[in-house]
Coordinates of C-alpha atoms and ligand atoms in Angstrom, one line a residue:
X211 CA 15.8 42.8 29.2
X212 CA 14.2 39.8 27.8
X213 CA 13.2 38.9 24.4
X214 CA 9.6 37.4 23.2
X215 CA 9.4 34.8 21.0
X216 CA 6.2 33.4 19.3
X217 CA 6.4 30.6 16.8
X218 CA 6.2 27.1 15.9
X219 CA 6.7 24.5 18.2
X220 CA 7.2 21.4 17.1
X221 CA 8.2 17.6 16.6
X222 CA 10.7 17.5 14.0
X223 CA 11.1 14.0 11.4
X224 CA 14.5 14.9 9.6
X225 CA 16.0 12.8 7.2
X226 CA 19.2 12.9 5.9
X227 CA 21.3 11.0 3.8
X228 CA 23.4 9.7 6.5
X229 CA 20.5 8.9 8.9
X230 CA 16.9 9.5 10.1
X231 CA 15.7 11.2 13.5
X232 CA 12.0 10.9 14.7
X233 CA 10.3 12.8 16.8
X234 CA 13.0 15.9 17.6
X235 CA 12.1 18.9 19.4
X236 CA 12.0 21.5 17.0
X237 CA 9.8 24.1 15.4
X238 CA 11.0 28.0 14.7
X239 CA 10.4 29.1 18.3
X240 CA 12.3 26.7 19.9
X241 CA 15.5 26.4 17.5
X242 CA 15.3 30.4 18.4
X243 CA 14.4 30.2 22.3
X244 CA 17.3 28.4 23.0
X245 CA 19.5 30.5 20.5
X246 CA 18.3 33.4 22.0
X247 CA 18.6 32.0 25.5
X248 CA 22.3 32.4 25.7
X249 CA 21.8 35.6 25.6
X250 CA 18.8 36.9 27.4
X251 CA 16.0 35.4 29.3
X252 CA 13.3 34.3 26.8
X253 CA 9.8 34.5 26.9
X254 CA 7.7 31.5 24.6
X255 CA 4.5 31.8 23.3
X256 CA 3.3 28.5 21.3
X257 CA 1.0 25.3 21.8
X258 CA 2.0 21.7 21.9
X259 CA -0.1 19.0 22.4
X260 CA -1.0 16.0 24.9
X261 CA 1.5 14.3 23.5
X262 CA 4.5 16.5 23.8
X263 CA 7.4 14.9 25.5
X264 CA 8.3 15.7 29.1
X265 CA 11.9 16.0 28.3
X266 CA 11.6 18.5 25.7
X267 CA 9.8 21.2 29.0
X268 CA 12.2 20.2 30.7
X269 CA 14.5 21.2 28.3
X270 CA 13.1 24.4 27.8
X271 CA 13.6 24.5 31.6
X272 CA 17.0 24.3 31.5
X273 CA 17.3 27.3 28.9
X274 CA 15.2 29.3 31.5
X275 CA 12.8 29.8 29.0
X276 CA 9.6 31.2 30.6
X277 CA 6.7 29.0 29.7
X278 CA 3.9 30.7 30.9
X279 CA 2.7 31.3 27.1
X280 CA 3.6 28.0 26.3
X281 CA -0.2 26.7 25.9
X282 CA -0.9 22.4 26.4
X283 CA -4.4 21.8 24.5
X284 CA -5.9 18.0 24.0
X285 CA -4.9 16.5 20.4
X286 CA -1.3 16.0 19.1
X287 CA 1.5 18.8 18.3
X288 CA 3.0 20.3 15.2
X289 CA 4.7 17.6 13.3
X290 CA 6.5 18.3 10.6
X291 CA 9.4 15.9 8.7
X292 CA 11.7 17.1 5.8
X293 CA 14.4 15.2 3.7
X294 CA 17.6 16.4 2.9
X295 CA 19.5 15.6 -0.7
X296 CA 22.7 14.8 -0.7
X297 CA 24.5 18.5 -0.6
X298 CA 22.7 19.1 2.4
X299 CA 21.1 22.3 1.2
X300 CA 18.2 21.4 -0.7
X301 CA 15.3 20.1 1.7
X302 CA 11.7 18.9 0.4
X303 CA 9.0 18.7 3.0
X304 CA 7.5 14.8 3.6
X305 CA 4.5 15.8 5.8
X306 CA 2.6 18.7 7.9
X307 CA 0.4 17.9 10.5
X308 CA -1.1 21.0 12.5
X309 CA -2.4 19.4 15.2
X310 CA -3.1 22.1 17.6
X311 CA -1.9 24.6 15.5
X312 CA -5.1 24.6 13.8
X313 CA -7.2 26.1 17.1
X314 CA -4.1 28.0 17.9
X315 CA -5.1 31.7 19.8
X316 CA -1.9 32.9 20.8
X317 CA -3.0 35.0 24.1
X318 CA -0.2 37.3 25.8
X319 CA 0.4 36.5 29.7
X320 CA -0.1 39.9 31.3
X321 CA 3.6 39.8 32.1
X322 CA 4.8 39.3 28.3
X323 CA 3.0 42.3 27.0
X324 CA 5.8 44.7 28.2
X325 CA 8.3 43.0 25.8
X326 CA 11.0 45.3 24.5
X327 CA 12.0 42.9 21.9
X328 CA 10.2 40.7 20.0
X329 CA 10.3 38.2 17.8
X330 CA 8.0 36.7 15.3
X331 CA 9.3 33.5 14.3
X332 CA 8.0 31.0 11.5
X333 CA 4.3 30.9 12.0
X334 CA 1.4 32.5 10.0
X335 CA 1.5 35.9 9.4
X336 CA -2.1 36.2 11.2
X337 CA -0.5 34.7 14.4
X338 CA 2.4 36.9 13.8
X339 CA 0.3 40.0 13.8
X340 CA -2.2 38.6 16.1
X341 CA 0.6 38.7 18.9
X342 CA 1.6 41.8 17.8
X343 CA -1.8 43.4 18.6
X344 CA -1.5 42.3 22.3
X345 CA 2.1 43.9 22.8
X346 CA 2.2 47.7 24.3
X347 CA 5.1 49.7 22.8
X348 CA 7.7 47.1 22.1
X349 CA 11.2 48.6 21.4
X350 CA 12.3 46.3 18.1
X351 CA 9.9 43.8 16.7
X352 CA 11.4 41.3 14.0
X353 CA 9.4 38.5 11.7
X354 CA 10.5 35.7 9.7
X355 CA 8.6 34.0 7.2
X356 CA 8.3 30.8 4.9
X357 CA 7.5 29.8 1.1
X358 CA 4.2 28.7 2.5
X359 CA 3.0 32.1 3.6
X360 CA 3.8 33.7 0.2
X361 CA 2.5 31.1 -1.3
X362 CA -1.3 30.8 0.8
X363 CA -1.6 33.8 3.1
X364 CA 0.6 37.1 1.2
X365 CA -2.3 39.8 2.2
X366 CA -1.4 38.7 5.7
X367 CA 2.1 39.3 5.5
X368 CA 2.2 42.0 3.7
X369 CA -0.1 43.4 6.3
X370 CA 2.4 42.2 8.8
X371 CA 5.3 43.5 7.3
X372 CA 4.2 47.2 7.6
X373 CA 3.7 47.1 11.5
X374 CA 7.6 45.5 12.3
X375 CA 10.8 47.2 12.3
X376 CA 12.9 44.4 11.1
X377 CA 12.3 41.6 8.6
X378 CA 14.3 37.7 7.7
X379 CA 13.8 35.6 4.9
X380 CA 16.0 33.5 2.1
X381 CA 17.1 34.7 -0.7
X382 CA 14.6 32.1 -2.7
X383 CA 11.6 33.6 -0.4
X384 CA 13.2 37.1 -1.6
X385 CA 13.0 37.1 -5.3
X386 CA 9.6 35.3 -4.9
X387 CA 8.0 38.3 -2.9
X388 CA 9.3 40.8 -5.1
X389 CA 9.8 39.0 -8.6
X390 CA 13.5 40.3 -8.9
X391 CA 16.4 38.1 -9.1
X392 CA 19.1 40.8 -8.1
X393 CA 19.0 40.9 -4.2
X394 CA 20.0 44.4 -4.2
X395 CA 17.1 45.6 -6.0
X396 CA 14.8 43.1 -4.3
X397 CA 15.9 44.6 -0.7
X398 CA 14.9 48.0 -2.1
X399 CA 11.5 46.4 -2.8
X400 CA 11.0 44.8 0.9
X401 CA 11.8 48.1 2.4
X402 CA 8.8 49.8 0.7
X403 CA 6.1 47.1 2.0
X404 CA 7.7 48.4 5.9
X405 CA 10.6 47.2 7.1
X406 CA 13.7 49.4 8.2
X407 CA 15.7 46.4 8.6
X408 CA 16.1 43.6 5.9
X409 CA 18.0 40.5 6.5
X410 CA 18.2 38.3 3.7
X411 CA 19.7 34.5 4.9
X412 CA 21.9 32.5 2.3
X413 CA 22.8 29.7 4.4
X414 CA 26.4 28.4 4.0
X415 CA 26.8 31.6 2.3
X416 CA 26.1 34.0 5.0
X417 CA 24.1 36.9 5.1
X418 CA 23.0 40.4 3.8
X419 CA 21.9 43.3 5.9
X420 CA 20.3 46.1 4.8
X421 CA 19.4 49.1 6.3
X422 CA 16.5 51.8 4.6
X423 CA 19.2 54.4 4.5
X424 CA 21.1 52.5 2.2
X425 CA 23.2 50.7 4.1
X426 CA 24.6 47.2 3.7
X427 CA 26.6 44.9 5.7
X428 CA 27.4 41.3 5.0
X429 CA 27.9 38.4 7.4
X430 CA 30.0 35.6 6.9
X431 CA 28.6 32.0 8.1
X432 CA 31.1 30.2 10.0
X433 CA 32.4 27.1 7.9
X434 CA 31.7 23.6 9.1
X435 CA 33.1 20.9 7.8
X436 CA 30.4 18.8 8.6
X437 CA 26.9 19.9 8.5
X438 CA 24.6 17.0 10.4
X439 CA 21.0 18.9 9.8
X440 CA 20.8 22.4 9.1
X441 CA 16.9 22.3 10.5
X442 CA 16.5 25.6 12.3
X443 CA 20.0 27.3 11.3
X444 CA 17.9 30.4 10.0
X445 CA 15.6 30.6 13.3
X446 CA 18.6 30.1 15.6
X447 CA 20.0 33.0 13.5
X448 CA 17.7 35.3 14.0
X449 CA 17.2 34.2 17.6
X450 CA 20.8 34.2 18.5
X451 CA 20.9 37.7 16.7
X452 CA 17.8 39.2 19.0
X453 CA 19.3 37.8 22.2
X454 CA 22.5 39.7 21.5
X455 CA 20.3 42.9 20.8
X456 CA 17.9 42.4 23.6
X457 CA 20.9 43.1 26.5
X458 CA 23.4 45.5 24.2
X459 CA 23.7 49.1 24.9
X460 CA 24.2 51.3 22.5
X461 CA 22.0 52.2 19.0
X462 CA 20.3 49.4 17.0
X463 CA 22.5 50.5 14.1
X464 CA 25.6 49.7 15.9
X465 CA 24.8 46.0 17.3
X466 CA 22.9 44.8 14.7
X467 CA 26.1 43.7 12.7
X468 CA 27.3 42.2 16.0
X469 CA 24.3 40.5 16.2
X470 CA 24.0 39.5 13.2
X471 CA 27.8 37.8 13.8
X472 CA 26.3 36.1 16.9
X473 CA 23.4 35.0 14.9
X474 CA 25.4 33.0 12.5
X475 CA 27.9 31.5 15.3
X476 CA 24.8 30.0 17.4
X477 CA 23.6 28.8 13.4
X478 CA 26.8 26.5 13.2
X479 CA 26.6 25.0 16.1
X480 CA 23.2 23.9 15.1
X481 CA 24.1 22.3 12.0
X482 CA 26.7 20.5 14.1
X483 CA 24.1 18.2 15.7
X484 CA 20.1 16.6 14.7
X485 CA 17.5 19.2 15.7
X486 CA 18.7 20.8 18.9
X487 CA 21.0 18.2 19.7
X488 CA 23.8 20.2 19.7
X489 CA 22.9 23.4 19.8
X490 CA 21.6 22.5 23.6
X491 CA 24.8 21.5 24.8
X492 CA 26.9 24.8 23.7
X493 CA 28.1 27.2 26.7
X494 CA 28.2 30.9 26.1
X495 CA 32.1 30.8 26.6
X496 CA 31.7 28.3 23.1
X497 CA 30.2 30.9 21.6
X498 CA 32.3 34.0 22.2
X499 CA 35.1 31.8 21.5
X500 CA 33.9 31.0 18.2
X501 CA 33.0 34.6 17.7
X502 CA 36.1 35.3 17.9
X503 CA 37.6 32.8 15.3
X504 CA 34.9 34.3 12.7
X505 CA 36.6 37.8 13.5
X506 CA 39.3 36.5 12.7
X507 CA 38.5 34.8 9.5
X508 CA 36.9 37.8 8.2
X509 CA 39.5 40.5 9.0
X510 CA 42.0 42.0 6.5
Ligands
AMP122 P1 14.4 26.3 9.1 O1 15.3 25.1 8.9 O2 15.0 27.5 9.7 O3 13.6 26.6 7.9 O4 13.3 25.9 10.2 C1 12.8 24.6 10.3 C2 11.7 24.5 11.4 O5 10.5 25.1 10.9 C3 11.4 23.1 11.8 O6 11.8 22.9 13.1 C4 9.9 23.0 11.6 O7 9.2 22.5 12.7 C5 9.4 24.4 11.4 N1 8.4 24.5 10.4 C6 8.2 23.7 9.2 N2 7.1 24.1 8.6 C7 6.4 25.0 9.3 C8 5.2 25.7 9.2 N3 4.4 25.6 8.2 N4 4.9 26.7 10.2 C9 5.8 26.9 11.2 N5 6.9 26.2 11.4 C10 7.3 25.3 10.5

């Protein structure tokens, strides 16, 4: 079983207080290839430009991610750059530039549109459901979303959110679509506009499940003691997360916690390191080892 993720990829300008990386391979469908590619095999869709680094497909390479969706078009990739404050957690955004992503089709290979599980990482919600359109009868189908698409394209998502079976945002993106500050009440909300499945992401502070039967289940976020750049913690989340789900047997409502616990391991490792510095030079073994430790932690 593989998993298909569509999303941004980018080049990545982070700032911190500490120090300042240009030019990292990022974007929400590559923090959550690779995630997901300790896992499953992984199937890209996304655009880069002329100028997109050698390296970075062979790095993809390396994570056996299959490229065939990954389209190269003439003018410049995604570039986006963000500043951190001080606490790490607060980030303001310096500078988008689309680049490609402004002509961006997303077209399905003929052998992605079998996909059992999909995800829809960080990109607009048209793309989102444009890929969607192209899939035959995929098995689970998850999206993520920004600020910026409640903000400029809501009819889209909302759209969007009635055609996937799970959904992922922060808790800030949360109480913005529904205009409710309690997160109980504001998951009851998401679940009308579609989703069964509700994960709301609150960074160092885990994350809340909830399923439209009622049920809840919280997941811890392993603690760091040093957080380098928590760019792409919430995509490699989720990625990790539909990796896991993509080659377990059993129901949906059994793994998804386990998932979800998989998700948040793969997350610390990439606040460990700049971008996917870090994350790229985990093995599986450091990840069941660490999921193991959070078990642990979390036990009574
Ligand atoms: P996260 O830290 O999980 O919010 O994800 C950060 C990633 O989102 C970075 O690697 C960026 O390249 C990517 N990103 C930032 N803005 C956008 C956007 N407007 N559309 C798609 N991806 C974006």
């Amino acid at each position: 079983m593989s998993v298909l993720i569509v999303g941004s990829t980018a080049l990545d300008s982070i700032k911190t207080p500490k120090a300042e990386n240009p030019r990292l391979l990022g974007g929400s469908a590559s923090h959550a290839a690779v995630a997901a590619s300790f896992f499953a095999p992984v199937k890209l869709v996304g655009v880069v430009g002329q100028d997109f680094p050698k390296r970075y497909i062979e790095l993809y390479r390396r994570h056996k991610v299959d490229l065939e969706g990954l389209q190269v078009l003439p003018g410049k990739t995604f570039h986006w750059s963000g500043e951190y404050e001080i606490n790490m957690n607060n980030r303001r955004t310096l500078a988008t530039e689309l680049g490609v992503f402004e002509t961006f089709n997303p077209r399905l290979p003929a052998a992605y549109q079998d996909s059992s599980f999909v995800l829809l990482a960080n990109i607009a919600p048209s793309l989102q459901s444009h890929v969607l359109t192209q899939m035959r009868r995929p098995k689970f189908v998850v999206a993520d979303t920004m600020d910026l698409w409640l903000n400029i394209a809501l009819p889209d998502l909302l759209k969007l959110l009635k055609r996937v079976d799970g959904f992922v945002l922060n808790d800030s993106e949360a109480r913005q679509l529904t205009k409710e500050d309690n997160l109980l009440t504001a998951l009851k909300k998401i679940h009308k506009l579609g989703p069964k499945y509700v994960i709301i992401k609150k960074g160092e502070h885990g994350a809340i499940l909830s399923t439209r039967n009622g049920g809840l289940f919280l997941s811890p976020a392993y603690p760091l003691h040093r957080v380098v750049d928590p760019t792409g913690a919430g995509d490699s989340f989720v990625g990790g997360m539909m990796g896991y789900l993509s080659t377990a047997k059993g129901s949906l409502d059994d793994n998804i916690r386990k998932g979800m616990i998989y998700g948040s391991v793969v997350a610390s490792f990439c606040c460990e390191g700049f971008g996917l510095k870090f994350t790229t030079r985990i093995t599986r073994r450091a990840i069941d080892d660490r999921f193991k430790e959070l078990d642990k932690l979390t036990r009574f």
